[in-house]
Short mmCIF file of N, CA and C in Angstrom, two decimals:
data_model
loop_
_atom_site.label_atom_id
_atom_site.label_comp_id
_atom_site.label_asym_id
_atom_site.label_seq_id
_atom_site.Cartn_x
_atom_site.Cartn_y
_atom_site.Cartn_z
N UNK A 889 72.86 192.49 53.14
CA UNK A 889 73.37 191.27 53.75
C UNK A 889 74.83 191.51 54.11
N UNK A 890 75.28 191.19 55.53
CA UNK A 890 76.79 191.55 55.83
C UNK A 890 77.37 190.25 56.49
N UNK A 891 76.99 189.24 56.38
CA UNK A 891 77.26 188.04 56.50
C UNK A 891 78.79 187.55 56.59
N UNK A 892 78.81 187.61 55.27
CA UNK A 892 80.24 187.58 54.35
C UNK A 892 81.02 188.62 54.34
N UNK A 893 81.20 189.34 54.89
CA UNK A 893 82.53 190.28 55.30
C UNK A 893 83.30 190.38 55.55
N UNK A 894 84.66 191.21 55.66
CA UNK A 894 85.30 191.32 56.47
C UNK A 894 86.82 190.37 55.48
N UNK A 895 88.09 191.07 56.72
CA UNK A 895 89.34 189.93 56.45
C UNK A 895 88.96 188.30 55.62
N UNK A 896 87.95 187.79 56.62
CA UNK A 896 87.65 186.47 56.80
C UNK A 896 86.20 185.84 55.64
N UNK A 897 85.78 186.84 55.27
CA UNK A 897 84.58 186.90 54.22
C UNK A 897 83.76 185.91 55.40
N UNK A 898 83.58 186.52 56.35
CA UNK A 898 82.24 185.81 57.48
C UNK A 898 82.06 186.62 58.35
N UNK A 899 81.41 187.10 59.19
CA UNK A 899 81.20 187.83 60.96
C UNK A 899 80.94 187.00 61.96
N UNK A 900 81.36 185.00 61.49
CA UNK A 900 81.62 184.45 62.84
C UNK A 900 81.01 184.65 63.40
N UNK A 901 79.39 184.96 63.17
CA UNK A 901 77.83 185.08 63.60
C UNK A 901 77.59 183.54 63.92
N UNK A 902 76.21 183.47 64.22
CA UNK A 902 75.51 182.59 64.69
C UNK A 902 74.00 183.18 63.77
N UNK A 903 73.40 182.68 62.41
CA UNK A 903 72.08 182.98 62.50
C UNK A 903 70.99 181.97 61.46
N UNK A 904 69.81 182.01 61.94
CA UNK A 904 68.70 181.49 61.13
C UNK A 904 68.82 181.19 59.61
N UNK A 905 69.14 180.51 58.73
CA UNK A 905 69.38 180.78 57.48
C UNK A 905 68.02 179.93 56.73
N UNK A 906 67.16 179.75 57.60
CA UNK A 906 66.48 178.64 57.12
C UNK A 906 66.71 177.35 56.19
N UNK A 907 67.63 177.09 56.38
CA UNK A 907 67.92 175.42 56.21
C UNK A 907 67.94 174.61 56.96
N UNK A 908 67.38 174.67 58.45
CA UNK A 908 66.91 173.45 59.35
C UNK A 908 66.25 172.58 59.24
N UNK A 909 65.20 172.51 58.89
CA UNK A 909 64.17 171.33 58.52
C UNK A 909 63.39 171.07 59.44
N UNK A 910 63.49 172.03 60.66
CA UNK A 910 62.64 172.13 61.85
C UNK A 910 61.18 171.11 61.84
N UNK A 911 61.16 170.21 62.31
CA UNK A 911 60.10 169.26 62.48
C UNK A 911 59.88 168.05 60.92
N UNK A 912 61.07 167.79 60.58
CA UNK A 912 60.68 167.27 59.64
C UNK A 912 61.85 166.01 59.47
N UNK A 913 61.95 165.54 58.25
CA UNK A 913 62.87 164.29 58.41
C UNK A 913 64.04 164.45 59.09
N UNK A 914 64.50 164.89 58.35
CA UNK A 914 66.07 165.54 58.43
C UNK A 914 66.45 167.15 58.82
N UNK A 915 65.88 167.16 60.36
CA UNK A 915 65.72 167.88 60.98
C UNK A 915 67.10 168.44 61.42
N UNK A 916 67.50 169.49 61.59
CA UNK A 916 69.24 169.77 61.74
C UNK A 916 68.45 171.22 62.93
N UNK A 917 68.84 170.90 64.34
CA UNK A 917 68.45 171.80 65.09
C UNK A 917 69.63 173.11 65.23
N UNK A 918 70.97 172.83 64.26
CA UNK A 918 71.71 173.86 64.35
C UNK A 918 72.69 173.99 66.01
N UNK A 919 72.94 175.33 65.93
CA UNK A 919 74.03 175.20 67.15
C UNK A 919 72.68 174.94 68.46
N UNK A 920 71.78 174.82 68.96
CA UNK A 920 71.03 174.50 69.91
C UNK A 920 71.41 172.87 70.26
N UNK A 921 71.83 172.14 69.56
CA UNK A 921 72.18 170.24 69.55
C UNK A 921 73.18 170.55 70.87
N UNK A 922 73.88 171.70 70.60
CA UNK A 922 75.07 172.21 71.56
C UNK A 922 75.08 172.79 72.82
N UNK A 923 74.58 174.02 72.22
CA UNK A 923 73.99 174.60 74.01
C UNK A 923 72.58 174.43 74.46
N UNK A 924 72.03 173.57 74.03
CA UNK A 924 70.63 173.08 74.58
C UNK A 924 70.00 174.53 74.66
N UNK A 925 70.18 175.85 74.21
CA UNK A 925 69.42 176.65 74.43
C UNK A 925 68.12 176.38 73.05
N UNK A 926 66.89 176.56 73.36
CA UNK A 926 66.28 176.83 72.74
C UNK A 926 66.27 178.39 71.29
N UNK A 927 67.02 179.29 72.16
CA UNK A 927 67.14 180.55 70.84
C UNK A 927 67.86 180.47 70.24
N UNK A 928 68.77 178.96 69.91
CA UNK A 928 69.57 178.75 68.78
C UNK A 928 69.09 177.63 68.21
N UNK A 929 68.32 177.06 67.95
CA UNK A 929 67.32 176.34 67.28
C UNK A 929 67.51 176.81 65.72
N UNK A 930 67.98 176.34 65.18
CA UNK A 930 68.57 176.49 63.83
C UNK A 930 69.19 177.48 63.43
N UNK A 931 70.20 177.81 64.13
CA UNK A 931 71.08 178.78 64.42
C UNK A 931 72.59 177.96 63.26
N UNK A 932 73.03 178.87 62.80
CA UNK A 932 74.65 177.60 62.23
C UNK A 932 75.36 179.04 61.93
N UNK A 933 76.99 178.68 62.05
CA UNK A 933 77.57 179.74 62.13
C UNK A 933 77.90 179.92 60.46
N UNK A 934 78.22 181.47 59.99
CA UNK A 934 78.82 181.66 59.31
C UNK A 934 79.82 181.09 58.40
N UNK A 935 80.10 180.42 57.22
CA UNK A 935 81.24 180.16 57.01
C UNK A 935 82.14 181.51 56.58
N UNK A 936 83.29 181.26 56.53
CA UNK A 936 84.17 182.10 55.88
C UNK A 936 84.36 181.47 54.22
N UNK A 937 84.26 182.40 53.09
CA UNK A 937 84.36 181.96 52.03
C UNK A 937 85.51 181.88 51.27
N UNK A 938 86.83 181.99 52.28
CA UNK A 938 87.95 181.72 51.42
C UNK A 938 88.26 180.28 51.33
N UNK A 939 88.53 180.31 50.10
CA UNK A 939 89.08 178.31 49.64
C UNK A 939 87.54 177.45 49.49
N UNK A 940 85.89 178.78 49.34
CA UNK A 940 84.92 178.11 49.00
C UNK A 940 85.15 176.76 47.79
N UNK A 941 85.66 177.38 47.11
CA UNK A 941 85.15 176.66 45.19
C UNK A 941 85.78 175.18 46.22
N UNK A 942 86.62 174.64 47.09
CA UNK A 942 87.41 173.34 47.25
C UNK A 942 86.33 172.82 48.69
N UNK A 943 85.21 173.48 49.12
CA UNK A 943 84.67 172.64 50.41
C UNK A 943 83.29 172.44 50.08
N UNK A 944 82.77 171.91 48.60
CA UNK A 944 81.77 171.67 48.57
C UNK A 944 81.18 170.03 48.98
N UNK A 945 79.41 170.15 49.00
CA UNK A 945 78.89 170.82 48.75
C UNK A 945 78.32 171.48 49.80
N UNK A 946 77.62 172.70 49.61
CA UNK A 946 77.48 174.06 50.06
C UNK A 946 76.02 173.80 50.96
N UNK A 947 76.25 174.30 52.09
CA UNK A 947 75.10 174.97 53.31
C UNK A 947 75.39 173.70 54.28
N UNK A 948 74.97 173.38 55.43
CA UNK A 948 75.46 172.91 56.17
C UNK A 948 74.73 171.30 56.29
N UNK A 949 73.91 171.06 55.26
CA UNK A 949 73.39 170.10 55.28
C UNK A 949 73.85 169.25 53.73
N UNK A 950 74.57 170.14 52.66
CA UNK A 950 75.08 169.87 51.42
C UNK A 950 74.12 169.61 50.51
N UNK A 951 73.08 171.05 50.06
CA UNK A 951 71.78 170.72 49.63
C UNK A 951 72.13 171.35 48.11
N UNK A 952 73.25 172.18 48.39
CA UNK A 952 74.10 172.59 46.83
C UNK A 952 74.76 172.15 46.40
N UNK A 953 75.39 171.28 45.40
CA UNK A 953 76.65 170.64 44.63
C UNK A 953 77.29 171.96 43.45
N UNK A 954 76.69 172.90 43.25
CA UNK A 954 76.60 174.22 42.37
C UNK A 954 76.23 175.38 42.86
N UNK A 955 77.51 176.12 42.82
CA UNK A 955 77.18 177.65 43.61
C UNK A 955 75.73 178.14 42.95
N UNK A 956 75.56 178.55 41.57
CA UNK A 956 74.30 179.71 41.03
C UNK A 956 73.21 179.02 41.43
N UNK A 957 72.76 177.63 42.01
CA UNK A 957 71.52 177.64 42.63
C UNK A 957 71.14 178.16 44.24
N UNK A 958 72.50 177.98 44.09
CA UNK A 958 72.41 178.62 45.87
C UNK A 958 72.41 180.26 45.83
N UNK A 959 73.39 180.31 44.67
CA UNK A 959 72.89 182.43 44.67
C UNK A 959 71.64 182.66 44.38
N UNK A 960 71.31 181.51 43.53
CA UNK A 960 69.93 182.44 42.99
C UNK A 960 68.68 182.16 44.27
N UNK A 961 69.14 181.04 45.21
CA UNK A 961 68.14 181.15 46.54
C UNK A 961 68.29 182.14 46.95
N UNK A 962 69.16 182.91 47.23
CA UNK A 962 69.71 183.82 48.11
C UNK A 962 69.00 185.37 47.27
N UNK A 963 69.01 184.93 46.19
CA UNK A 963 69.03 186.10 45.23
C UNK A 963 67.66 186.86 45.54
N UNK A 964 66.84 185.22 45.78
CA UNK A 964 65.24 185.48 45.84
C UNK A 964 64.53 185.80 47.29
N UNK A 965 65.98 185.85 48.16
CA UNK A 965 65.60 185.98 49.04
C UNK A 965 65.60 185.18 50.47
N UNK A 966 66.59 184.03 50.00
CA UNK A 966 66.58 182.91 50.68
C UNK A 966 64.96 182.38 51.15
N UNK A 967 65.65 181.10 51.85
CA UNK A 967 64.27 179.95 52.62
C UNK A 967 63.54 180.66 53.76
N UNK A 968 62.73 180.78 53.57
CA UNK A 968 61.58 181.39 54.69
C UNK A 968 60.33 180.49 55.08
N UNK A 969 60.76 179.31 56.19
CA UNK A 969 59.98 178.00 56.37
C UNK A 969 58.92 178.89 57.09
N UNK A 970 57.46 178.15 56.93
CA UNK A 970 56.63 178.70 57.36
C UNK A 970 56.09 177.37 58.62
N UNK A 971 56.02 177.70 59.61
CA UNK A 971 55.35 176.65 60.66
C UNK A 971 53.75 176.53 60.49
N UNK A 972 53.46 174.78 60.10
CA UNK A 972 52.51 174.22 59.53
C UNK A 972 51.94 173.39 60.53
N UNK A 973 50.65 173.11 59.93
CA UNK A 973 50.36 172.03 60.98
C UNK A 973 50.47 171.98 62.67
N UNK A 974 51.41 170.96 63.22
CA UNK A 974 51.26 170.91 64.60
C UNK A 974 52.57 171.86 65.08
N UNK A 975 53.03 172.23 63.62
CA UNK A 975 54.07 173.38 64.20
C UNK A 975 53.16 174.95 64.30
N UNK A 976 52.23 174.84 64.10
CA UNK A 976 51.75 176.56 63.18
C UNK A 976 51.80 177.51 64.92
N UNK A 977 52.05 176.25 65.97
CA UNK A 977 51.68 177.10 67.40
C UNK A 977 53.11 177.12 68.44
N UNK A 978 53.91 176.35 67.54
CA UNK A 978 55.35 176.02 68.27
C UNK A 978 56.18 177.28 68.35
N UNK A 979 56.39 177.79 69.67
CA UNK A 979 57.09 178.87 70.07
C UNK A 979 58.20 178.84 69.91
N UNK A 980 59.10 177.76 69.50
CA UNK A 980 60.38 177.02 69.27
C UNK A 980 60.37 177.27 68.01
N UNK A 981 59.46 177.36 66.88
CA UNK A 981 60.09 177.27 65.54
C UNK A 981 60.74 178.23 65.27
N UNK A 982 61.69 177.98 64.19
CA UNK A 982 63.31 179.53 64.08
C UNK A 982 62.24 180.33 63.16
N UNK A 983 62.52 181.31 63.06
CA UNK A 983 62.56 182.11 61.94
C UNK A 983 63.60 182.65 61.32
N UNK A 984 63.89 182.66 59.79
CA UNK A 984 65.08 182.93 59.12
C UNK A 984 65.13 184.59 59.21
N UNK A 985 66.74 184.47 59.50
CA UNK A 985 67.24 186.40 60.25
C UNK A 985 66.79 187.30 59.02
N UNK A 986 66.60 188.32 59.88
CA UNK A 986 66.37 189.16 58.76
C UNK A 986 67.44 190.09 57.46
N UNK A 987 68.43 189.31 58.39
CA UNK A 987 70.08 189.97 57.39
C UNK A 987 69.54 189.37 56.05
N UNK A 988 68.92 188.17 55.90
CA UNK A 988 68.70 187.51 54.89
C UNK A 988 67.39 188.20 53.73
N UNK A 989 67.69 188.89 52.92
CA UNK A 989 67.04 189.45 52.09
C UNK A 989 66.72 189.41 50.40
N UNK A 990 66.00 189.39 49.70
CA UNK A 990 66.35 189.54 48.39
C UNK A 990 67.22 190.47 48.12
N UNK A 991 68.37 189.78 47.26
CA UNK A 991 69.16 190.72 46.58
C UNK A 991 69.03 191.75 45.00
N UNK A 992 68.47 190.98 44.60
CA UNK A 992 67.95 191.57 43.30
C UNK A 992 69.25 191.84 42.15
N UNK A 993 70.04 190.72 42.10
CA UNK A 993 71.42 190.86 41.56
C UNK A 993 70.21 190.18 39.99
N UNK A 994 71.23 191.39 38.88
CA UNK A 994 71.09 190.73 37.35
C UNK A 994 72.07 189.07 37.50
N UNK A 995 71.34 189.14 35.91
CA UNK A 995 71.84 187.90 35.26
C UNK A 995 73.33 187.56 35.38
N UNK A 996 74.15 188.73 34.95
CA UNK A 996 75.22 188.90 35.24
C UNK A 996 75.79 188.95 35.78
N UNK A 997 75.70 189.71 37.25
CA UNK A 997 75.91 189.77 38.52
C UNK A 997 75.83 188.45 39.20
N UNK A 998 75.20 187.78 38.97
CA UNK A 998 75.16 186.21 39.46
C UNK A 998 76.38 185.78 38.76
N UNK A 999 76.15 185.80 37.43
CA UNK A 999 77.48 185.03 36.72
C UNK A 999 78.75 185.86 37.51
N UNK A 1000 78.79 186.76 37.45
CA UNK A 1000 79.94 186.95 37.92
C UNK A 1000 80.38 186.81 39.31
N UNK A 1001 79.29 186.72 40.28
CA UNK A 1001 79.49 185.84 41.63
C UNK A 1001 79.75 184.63 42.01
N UNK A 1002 79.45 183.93 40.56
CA UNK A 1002 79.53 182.46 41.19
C UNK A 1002 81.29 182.71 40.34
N UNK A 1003 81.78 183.14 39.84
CA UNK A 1003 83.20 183.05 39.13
C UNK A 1003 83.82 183.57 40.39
N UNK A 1004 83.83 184.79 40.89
CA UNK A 1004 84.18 185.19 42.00
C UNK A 1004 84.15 184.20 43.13
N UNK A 1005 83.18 183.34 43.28
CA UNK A 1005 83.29 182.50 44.30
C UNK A 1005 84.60 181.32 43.80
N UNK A 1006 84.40 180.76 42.49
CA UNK A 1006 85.30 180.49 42.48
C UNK A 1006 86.91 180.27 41.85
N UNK A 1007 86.99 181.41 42.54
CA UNK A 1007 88.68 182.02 42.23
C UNK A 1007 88.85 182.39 43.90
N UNK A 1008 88.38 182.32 44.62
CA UNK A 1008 88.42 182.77 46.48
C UNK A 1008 89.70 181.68 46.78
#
């Protein structure tokens, strides 16, 4: 995952993270609301993670109030929505990028990421 990189701890990307909600209540179509393009359909940019621990809560819809549940999504691999129903044929539904992977971080390694996150 290279997401978080750099000077800026972001690459100021644009990608799939699967937290849209694509066809559902609280549907968040991402940067597409913007450029009406369809291939950004739950698209949201990068944050940069300096001064994280002070801009919660976390993902762009505020579905974290606590960093280690959000590492440990991430940990497992992040959200990978599957298109159901009257979506299962929608050529529009996102799929989450593939930067997004299980990490396979120990027990520890988490603890010590979410401390790291916040001291940023």
């Amino acid at each position: 995952m290279t997401c978080h990189e750099g000077a800026l701890l972001s690459d100021n990307e644009f990608h799939v993270t699967g937290f849209h909600l694509y066809g559902r209540r609280f549907e968040d179509l991402g940067r597409s609301e913007f450029t009406q393009d369809v291939k950004d359909i739950g698209k949201f940019r990068t944050p940069s993670l300096l001064g994280v621990s002070n801009t919660g809560p976390w993902m762009h819809n505020g579905l974290f109030t606590q960093f280690r549940p959000m590492i440990e999504q991430y940990n497992a691999g992040g959200f990978r929505p599957k298109a159901r129903g009257s979506k299962a044929s929608d050529p529009f539904f996102p799929v989450t990028t593939p930067l997004i992977e299980p990490l396979n971080l120990t027990e520890e390694e988490v603890t010590a990421l979410v401390e790291f996150l916040n001291i940023l």
